[in-house]
Coordinates of C-alpha atoms in Angstrom, one line a residue:
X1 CA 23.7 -18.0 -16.1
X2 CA 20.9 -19.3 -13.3
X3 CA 18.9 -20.6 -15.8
X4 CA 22.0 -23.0 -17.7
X5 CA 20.5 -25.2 -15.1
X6 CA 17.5 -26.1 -17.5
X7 CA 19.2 -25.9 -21.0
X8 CA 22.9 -26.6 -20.7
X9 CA 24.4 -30.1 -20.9
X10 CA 23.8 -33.6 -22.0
X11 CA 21.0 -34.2 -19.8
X12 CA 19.3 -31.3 -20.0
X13 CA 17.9 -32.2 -23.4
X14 CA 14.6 -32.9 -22.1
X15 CA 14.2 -29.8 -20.4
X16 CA 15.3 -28.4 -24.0
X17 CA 12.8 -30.2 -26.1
X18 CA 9.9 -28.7 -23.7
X19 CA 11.3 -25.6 -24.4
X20 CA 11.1 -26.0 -28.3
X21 CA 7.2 -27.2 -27.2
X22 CA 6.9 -23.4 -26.4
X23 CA 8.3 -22.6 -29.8
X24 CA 11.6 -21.4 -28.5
X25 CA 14.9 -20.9 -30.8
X26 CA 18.2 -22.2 -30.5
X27 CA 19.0 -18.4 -30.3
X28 CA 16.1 -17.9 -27.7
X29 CA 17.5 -20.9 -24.9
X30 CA 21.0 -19.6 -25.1
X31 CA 20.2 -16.2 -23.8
X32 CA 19.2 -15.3 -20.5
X33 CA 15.8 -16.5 -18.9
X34 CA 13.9 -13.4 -18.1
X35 CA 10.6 -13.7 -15.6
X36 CA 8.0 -11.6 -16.2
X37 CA 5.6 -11.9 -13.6
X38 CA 2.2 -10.1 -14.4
X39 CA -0.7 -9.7 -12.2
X40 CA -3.0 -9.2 -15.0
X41 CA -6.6 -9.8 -14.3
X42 CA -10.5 -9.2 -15.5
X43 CA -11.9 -8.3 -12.2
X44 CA -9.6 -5.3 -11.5
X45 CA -9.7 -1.6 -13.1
X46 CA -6.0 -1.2 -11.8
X47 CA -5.1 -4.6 -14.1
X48 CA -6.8 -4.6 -16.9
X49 CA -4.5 -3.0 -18.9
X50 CA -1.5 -4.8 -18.0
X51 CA -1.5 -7.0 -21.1
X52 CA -0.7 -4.3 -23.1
X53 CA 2.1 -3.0 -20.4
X54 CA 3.6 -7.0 -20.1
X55 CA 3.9 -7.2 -23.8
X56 CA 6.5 -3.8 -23.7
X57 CA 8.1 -5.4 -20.9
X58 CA 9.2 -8.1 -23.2
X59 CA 9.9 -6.1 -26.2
X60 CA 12.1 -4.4 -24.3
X61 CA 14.1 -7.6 -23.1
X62 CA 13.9 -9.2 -26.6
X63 CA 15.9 -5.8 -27.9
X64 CA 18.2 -6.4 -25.2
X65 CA 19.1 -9.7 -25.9
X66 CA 16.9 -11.8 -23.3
X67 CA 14.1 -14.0 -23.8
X68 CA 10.8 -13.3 -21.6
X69 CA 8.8 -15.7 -20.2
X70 CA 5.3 -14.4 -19.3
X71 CA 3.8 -15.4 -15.8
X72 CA 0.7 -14.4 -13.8
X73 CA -0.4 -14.1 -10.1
X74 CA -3.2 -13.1 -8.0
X75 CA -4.8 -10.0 -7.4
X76 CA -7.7 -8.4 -5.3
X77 CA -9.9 -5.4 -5.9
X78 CA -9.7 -3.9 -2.5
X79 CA -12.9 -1.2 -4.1
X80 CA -14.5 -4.4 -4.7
X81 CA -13.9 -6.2 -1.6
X82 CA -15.1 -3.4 0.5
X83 CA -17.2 -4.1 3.3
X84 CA -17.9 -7.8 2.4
X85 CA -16.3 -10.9 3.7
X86 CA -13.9 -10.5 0.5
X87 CA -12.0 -7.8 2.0
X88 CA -11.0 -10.8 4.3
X89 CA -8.6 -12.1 2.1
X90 CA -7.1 -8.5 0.9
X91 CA -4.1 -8.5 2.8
X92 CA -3.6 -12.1 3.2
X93 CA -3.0 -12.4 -0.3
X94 CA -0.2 -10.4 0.1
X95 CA 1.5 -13.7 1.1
X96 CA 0.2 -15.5 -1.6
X97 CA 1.2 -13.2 -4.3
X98 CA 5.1 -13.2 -2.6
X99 CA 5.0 -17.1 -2.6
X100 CA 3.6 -17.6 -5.9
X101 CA 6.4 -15.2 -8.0
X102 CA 9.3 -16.9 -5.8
X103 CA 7.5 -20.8 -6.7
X104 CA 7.6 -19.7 -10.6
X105 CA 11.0 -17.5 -10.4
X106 CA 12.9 -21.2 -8.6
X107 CA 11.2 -24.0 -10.7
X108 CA 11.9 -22.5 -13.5
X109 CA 15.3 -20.9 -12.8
X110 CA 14.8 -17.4 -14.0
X111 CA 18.0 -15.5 -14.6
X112 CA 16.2 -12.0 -13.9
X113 CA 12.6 -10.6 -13.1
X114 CA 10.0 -8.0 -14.4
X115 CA 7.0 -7.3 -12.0
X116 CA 4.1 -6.0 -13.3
X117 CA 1.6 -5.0 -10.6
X118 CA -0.7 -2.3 -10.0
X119 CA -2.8 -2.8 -6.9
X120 CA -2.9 -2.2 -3.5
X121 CA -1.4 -5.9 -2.2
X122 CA 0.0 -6.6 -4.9
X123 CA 2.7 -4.2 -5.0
X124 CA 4.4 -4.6 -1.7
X125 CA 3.6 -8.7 -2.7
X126 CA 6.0 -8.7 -5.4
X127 CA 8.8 -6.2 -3.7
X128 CA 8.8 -9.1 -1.0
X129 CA 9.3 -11.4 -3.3
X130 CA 12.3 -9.4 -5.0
X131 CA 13.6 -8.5 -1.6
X132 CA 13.2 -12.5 -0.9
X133 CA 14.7 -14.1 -4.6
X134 CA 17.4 -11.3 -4.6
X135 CA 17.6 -11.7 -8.5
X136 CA 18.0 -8.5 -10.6
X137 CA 14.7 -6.8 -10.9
X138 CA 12.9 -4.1 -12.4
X139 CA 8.9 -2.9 -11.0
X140 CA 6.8 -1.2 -13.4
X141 CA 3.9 -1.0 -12.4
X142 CA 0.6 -0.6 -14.8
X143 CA -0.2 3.4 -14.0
X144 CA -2.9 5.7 -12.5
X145 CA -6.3 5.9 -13.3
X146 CA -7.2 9.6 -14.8
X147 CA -9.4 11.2 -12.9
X148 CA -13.5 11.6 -14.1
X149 CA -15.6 14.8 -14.4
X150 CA -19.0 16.1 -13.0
X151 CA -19.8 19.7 -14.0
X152 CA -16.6 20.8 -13.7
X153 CA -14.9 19.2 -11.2
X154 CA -12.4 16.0 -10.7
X155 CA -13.8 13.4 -9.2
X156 CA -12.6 10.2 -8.1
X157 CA -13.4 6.8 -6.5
X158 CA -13.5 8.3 -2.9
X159 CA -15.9 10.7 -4.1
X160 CA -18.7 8.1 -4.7
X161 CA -18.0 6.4 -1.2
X162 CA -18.4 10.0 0.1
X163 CA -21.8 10.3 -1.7
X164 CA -23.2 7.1 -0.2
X165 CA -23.1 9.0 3.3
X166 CA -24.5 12.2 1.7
X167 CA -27.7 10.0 0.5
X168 CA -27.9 8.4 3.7
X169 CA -28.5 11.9 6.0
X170 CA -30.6 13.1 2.9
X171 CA -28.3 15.8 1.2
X172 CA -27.7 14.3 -2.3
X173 CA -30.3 12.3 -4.0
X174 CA -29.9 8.4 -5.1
X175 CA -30.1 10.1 -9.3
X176 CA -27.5 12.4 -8.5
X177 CA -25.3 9.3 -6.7
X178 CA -26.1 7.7 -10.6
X179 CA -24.4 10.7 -12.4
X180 CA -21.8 10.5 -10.3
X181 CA -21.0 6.9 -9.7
X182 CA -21.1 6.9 -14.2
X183 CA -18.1 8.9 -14.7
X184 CA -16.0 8.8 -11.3
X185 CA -13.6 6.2 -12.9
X186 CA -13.0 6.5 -16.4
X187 CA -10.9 3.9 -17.4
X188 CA -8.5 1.2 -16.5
X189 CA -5.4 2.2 -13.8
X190 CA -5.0 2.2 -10.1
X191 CA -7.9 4.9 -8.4
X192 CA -6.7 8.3 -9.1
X193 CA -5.7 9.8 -5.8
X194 CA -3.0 9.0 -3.4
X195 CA -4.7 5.8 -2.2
X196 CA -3.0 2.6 -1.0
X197 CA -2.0 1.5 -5.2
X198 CA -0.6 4.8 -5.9
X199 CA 1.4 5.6 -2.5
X200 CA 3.1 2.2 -3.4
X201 CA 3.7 2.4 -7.0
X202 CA 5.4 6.0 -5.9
X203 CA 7.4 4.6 -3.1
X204 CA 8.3 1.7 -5.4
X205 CA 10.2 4.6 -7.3
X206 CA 11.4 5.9 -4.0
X207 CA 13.0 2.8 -3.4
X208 CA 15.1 2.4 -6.1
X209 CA 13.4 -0.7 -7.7
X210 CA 11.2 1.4 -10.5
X211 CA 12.0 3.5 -13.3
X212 CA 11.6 7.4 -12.8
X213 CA 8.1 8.1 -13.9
X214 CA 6.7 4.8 -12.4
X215 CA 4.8 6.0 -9.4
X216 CA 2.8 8.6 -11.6
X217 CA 2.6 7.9 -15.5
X218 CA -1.1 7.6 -16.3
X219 CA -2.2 3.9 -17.5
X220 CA -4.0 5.7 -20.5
X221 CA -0.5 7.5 -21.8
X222 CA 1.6 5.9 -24.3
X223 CA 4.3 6.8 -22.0
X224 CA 3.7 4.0 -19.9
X225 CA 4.3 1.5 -23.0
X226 CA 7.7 3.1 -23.2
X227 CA 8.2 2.7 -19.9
X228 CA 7.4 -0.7 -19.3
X229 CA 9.9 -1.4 -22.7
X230 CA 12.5 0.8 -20.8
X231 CA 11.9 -1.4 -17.8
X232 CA 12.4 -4.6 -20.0
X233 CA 15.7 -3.4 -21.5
X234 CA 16.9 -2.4 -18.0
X235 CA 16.6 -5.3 -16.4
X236 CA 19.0 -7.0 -18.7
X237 CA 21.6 -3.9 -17.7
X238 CA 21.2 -4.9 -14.1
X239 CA 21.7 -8.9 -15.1
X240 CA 24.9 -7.6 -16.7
X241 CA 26.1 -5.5 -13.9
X242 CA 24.9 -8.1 -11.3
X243 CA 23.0 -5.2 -9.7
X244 CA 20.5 -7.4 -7.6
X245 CA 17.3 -5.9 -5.3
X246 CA 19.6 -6.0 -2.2
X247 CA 21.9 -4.1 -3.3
X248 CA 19.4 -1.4 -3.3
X249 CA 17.0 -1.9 -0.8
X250 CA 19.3 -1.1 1.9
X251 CA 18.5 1.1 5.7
X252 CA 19.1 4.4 3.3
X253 CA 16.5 3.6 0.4
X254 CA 13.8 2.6 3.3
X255 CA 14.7 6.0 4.8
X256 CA 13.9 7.4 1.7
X257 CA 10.9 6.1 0.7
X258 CA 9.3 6.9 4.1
X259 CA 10.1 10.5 4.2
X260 CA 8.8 10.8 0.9
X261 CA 6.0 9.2 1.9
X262 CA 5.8 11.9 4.8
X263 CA 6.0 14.6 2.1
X264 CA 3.7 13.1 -0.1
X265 CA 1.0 12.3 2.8
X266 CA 0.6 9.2 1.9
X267 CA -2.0 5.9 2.5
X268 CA -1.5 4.6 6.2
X269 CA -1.2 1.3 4.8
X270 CA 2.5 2.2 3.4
X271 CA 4.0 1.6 6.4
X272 CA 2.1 -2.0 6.5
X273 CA 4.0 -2.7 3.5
X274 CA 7.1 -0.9 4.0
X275 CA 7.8 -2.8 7.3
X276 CA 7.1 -5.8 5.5
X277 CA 9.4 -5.7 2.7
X278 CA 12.1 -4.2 4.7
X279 CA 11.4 -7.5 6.9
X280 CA 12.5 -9.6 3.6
X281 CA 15.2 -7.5 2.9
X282 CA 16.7 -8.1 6.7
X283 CA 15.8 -4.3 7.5
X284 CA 14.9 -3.4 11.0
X285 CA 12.6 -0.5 11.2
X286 CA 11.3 0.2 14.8
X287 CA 7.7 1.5 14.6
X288 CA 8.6 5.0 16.7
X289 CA 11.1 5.9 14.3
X290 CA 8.8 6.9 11.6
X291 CA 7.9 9.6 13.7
X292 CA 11.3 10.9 13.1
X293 CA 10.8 10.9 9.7
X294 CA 7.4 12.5 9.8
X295 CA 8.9 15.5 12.6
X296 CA 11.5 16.5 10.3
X297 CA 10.0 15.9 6.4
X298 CA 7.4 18.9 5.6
X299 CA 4.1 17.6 3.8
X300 CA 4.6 18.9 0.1
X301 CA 1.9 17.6 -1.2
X302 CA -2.0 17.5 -0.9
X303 CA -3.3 14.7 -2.9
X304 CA -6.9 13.3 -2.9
X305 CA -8.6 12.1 -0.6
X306 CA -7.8 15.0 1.4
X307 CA -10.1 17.7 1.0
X308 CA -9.9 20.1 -2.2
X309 CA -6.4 17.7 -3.1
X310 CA -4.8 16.9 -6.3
X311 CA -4.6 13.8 -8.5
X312 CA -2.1 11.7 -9.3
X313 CA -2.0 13.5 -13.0
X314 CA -1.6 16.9 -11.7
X315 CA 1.4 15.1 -9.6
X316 CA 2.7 13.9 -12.8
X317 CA 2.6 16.9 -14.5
X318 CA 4.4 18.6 -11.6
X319 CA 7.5 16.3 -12.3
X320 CA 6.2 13.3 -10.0
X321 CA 8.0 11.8 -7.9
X322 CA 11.4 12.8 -9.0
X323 CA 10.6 16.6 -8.4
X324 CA 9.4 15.4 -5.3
X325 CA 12.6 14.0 -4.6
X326 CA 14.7 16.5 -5.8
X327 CA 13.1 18.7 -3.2
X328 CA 13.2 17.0 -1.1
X329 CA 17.5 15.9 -1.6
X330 CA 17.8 19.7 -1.8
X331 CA 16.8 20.6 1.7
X332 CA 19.5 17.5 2.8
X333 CA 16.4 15.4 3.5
X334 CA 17.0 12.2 1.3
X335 CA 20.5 10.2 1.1
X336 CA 21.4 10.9 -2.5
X337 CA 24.3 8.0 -2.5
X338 CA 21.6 5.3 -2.5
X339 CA 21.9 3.1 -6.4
X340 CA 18.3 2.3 -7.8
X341 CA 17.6 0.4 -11.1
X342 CA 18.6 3.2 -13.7
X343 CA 22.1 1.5 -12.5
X344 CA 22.5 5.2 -11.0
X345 CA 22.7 6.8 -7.4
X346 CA 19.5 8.6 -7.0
X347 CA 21.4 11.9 -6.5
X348 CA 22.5 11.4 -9.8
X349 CA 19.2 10.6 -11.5
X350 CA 17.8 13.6 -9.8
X351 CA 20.4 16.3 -11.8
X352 CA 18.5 17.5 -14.4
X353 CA 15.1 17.3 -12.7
X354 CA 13.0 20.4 -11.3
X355 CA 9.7 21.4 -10.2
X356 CA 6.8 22.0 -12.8
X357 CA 4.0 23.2 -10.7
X358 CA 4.8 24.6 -7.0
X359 CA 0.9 24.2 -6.3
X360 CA 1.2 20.4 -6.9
X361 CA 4.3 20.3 -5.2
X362 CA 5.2 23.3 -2.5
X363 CA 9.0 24.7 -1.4
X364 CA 9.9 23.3 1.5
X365 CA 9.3 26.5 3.1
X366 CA 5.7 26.9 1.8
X367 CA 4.6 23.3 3.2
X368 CA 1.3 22.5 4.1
X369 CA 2.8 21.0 7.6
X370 CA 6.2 21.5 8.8
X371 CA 5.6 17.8 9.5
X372 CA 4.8 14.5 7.3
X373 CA 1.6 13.1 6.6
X374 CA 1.6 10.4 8.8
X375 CA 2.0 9.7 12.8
X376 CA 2.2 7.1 14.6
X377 CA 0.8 7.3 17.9
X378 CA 1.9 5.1 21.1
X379 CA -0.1 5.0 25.1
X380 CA -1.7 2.3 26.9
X381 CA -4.4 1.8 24.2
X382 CA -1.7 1.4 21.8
X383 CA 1.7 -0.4 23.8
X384 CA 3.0 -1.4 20.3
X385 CA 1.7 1.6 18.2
X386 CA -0.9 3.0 15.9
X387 CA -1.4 4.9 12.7
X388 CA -2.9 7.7 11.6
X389 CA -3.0 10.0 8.6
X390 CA -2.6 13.2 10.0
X391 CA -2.7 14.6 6.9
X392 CA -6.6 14.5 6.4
X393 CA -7.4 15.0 9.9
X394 CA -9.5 18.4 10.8
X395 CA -7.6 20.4 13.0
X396 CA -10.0 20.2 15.7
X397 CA -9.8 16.4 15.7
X398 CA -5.7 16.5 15.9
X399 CA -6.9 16.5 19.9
X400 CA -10.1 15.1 21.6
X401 CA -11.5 13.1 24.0
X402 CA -14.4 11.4 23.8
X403 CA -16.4 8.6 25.0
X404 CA -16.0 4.8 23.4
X405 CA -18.7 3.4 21.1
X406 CA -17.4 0.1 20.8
X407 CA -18.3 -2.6 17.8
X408 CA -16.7 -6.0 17.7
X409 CA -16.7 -5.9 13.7
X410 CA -17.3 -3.5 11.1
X411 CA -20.1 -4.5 9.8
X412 CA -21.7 -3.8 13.2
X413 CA -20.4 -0.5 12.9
X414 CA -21.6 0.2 9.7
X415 CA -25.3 -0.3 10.3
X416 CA -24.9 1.7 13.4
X417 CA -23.5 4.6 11.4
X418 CA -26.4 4.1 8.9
X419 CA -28.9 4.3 11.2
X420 CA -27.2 7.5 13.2
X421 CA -26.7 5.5 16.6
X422 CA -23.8 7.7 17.6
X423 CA -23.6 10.9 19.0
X424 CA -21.0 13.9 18.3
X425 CA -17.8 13.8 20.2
X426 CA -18.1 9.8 20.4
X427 CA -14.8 8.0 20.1
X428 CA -16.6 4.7 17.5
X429 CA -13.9 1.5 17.8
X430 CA -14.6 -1.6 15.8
X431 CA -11.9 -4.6 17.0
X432 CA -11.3 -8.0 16.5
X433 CA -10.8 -6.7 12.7
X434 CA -6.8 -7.1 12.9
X435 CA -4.5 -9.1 11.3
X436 CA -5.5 -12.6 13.2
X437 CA -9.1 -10.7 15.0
X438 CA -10.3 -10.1 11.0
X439 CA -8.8 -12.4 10.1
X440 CA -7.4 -10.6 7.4
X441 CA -6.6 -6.9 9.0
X442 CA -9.7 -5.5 6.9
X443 CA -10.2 -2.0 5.3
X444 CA -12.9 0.3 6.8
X445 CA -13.5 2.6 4.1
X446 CA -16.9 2.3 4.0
X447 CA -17.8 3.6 8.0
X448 CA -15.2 6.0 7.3
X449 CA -16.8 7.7 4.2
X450 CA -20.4 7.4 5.8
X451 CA -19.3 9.6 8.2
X452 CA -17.4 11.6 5.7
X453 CA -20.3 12.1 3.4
X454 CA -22.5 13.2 6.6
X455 CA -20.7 16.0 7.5
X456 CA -19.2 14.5 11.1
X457 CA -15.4 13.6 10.1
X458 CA -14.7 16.4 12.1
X459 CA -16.7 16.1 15.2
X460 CA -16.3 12.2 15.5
X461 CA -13.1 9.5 15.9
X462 CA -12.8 5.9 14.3
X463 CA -10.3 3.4 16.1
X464 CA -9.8 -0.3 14.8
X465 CA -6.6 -2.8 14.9
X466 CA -7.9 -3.2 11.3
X467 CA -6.9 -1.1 8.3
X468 CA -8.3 2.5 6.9
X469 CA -8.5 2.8 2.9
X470 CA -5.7 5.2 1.6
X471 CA -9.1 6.9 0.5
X472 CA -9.9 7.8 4.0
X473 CA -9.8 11.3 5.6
X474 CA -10.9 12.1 9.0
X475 CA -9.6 11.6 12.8
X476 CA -9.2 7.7 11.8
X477 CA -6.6 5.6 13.4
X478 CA -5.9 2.2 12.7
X479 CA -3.3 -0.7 13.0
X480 CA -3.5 -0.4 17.0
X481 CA -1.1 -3.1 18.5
X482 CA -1.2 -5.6 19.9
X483 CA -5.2 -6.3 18.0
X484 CA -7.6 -7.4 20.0
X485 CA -7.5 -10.4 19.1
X486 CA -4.1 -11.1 20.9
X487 CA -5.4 -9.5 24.1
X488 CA -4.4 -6.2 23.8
X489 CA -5.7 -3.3 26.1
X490 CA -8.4 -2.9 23.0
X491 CA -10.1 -5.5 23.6
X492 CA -11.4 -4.4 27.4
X493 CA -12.6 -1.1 26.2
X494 CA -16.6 -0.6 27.1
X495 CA -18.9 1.5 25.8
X496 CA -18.5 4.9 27.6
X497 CA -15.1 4.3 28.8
X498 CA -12.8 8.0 27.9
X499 CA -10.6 7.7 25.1
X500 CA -7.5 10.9 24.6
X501 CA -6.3 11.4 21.2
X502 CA -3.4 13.6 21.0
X503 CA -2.0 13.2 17.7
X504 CA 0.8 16.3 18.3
X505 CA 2.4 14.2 21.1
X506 CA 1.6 11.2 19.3
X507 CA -0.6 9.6 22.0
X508 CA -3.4 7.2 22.6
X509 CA -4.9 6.7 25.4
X510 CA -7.9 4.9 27.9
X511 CA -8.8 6.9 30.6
X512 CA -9.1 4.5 32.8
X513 CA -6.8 2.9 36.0
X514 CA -4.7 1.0 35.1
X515 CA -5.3 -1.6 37.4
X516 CA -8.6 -1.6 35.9
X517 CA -7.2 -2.4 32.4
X518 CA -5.7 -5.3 34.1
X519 CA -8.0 -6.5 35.8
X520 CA -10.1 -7.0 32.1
X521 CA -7.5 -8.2 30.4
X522 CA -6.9 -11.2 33.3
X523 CA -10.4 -11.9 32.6
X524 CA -10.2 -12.1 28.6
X525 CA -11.4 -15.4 27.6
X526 CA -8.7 -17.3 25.3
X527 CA -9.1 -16.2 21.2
X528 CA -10.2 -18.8 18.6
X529 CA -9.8 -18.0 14.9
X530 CA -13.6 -17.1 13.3
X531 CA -12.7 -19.1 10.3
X532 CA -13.0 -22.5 11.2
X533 CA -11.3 -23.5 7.6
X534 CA -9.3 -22.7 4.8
X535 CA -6.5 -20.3 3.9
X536 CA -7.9 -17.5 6.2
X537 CA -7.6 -20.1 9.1
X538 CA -4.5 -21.1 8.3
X539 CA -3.6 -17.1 7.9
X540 CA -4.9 -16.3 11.4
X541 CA -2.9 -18.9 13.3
X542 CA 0.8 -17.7 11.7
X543 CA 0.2 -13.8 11.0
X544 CA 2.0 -11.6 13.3
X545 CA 1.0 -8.0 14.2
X546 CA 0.8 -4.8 12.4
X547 CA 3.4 -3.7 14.0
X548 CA 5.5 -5.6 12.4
X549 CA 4.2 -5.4 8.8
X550 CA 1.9 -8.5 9.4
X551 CA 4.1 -10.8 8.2
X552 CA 4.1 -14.7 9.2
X553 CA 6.0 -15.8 11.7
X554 CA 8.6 -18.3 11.6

């Protein structure tokens, strides 16, 4: 075993005797050393329940014959980061979270690992780290939030970001914001529609490295206690087998898990992720072939934010995301061969499964789209791509052109949108917000729900080399590449200047000459990082682009 490294021989008995300090067995140091790393916090909804899920965890790998050790990491609230300098250090603790599991999983030799996250940077965090340590590992994750209630209809976080618009052009009053904002999140989980948390706990499952039932079991449901035991028992099968994460997270399971993505219609911000942990597992995923994925995987799914979608509980009812995936293997559109955590080829997992509700989840000839729920969209505004939910995009937004209205940060934006200095038709871009511009990549769910809740998602665009919310909806395209910050074509754009969307033929485009657009960029004065100090400093001078899943360079 790894860990006989810290408890076997002659002059390990020191490291034995601080093991008795924790009240450990002679029975308890001779098995194996399981890690299980939990993100549980105070200051997130998503988190606050994952005592309760870390204790299964290791109940299940005490009735398996391991012995658990409890750790914790970081996490960030990206609801309560919003549109504050917090939001800042959202995706850069990505990193952080990755370093600090493979720190605790090497000093203290772990033979095998449970992650426990829940959270939008925390998830793709700790698959890094698994992809990185390569020791056997489970994910389970801490659940969906159930959705809230206001006379009769589900309601969600998105909704109350929505609302704040609707109050600002006058059409819902500050007391009815109150009712709402009281029961739009009901109790711990991740936010109940297909944001950012859930995409990734879903497409954890995709990947092979969670348990059938992960991406969609409610946090509230006992059944996520027996999960999180099954998890803990299952790891110690995979120590067994020597059935590590690379084993699993090979070109087929990343092929999978973006063209469910496509049929779920998924956050934008998966393919952030996705590129990154395929980058740890020494994947290559060029950018332009997601768009292969999204032309031939129909969108099965319509999932809040989008207008009039389901929740995550209605998906779960459905048969989650194994009924996605059976529908998707049955129209030859996964690789059924790939092995996942069960210790079983997904095909196999998938034999007994079938569709509960074909509302939640459509035949593939009854799609919403003959195409995924996400583009990515390439032209001289964008040399090195950009992203876009076309899922949630109104069909008369799916094409425009429009003149910029260019902000150099979000918060700039915001007040602009507040105070209804834009026009219909306008093309709004807010820059130096990217990975190294932000620093920090931020999200912009708050201008895009302002213009949401007034009524002019369909009537006005939103560019940024930051990040959209998986709660967006609307013509809103993000991650453009190179950010402005590194001197791409973004950063010349002027107020007025013609901006193309074409999101069918997956273009972006300035309207301008290009020896114009050269002739700005020659003149581009050299970038300095806005944070003079600290870990975002430090961040901004070694994160590379979205492109490339903003991971840090060698």
């Amino acid at each position: 075993m790894r860990s006989d490294v810290v408890k076997r021989g002659v002059e390990r008995a020191p490291h034995r005797s601080l093991l008795r300090a924790l009240g450990c067995t002679d029975r308890e140091i001779g098995q194996p050393f399981v890690g299980v790393i939990n993100s549980y916090n105070e200051a997130i909804p998503g988190h606050i329940g994952l005592r309760q899920v870390a204790d299964a965890v290791k109940a299940g790998i005490r009735m398996a014959g391991g012995t658990p050790f409890e750790c914790n990491t970081i996490g960030v609230c990206d609801g309560l980061a919003m549109n504050h300098p917090g939001m800042k250090y959202s995706l850069a603790s990505r990193e952080l979270i990755a370093d600090s599991v493979e720190v605790v999983a090497q000093a203290h030799a772990f033979d095998a690992l449970v992650l426990i996250p829940n959270c939008d940077k925390i998830i793709p965090g700790m698959l890094m780290a698994a992809a990185r340590l390569n020791l056997p590992a489970v994910v389970v994750s801490g659940g969906p939030m159930l959705a809230g209630y206001l006379d009769g209809r589900a309601v969600d976080l998105n909704d109350v970001f929505l609302a704040v618009g609707a109050v600002a052009r006058g059409e819902m009053s500050e007391a009815e914001l109150d009712r709402l904002e009281r029961v739009a999140c009901p109790g711990c989980g991740s936010c109940a529609g297909m944001f950012t948390a859930n995409t990734m706990n879903c497409l954890t499952e995709a990947l092979g490295l969670a348990l059938p039932g992960n991406g969609t079991l409610p946090a509230t449901h006992a059944g996520r206690v027996a999960l999180a035991k099954r998890a803990g028992m299952q790891v110690m099968e995979l120590l067994a087998r020597d059935i590590k994460p690379l084993d699993i997270l090979t070109p087929a399971a990343f092929r999978n898990a973006f063209a469910v993505d496509m049929a779920l219609g998924g956050s934008t911000n998966s393919v952030l992720h996705l590129l990154a942990v395929a980058y740890e597992a020494g994947v290559q995923i060029p950018l332009h072939e997601l768009n292969d994925y999204s032309a031939h995987t129909p969108h099965l799914c319509r999932m809040s934010p989008a207008a009039g979608g389901h929740h995550i509980e209605d998906l779960h009812r459905a048969g989650g995301i194994p009924a996605v995936m059976r529908r998707l293997l049955d129209g030859g559109l996964l690789e059924g061969e790939v092995l996942t955590v069960t210790g079983h080829t997904l095909a196999e997992n998938l034999t007994s499964v079938v569709v509960g509700d074909e509302a939640v989840i459509r035949p593939l000839d009854a799609p919403y789209s003959s195409t995924g729920g996400l583009a990515i969209l390439f032209g001289n505004l964008a040399p090195d791509g950009a992203v876009v939910k076309q899922a949630v995009v109104a069909p008369s937004m799916l094409q425009h052109t429009g003149p910029a209205r260019v902000f150099d940060s979000e918060e700039e934006a915001t007040a602009a949108i507040m105070a209804g200095q834009f026009e219909e038709g306008d093309v709004l871009v807010i820059r130096y917000e990217g990975p190294k511009g932000g620093p920090g990549m931020r999200e912009m769910l708050t201008p895009t729900s302002l213009l949401s809740g007034m009524g002019v998602d369909d009537k006005v665009a939103l560019l940024t080399d930051g990040r959209f919310s998986g709660a967006t909806r609307g013509a809103a395209i993000g991650h453009i590449s190179p950010e402005a910050a590194e001197g791409g074509p973004l950063a010349v754009v002027r107020d007025g200047d013609p901006i193309r969307i074409d999101i069918p033929n997956r273009a972006l485009t300035l309207e301008i000459p290009e020896d114009e657009i050269a002739r700005r960029l020659a003149g581009l004065p050299p970038w300095e990082p806005k944070v003079k100090s600290g870990y975002l400093r430090r961040y901004a001078r070694v994160v590379t682009s979205a492109s490339t899943g903003a991971v840090f360079q060698e």
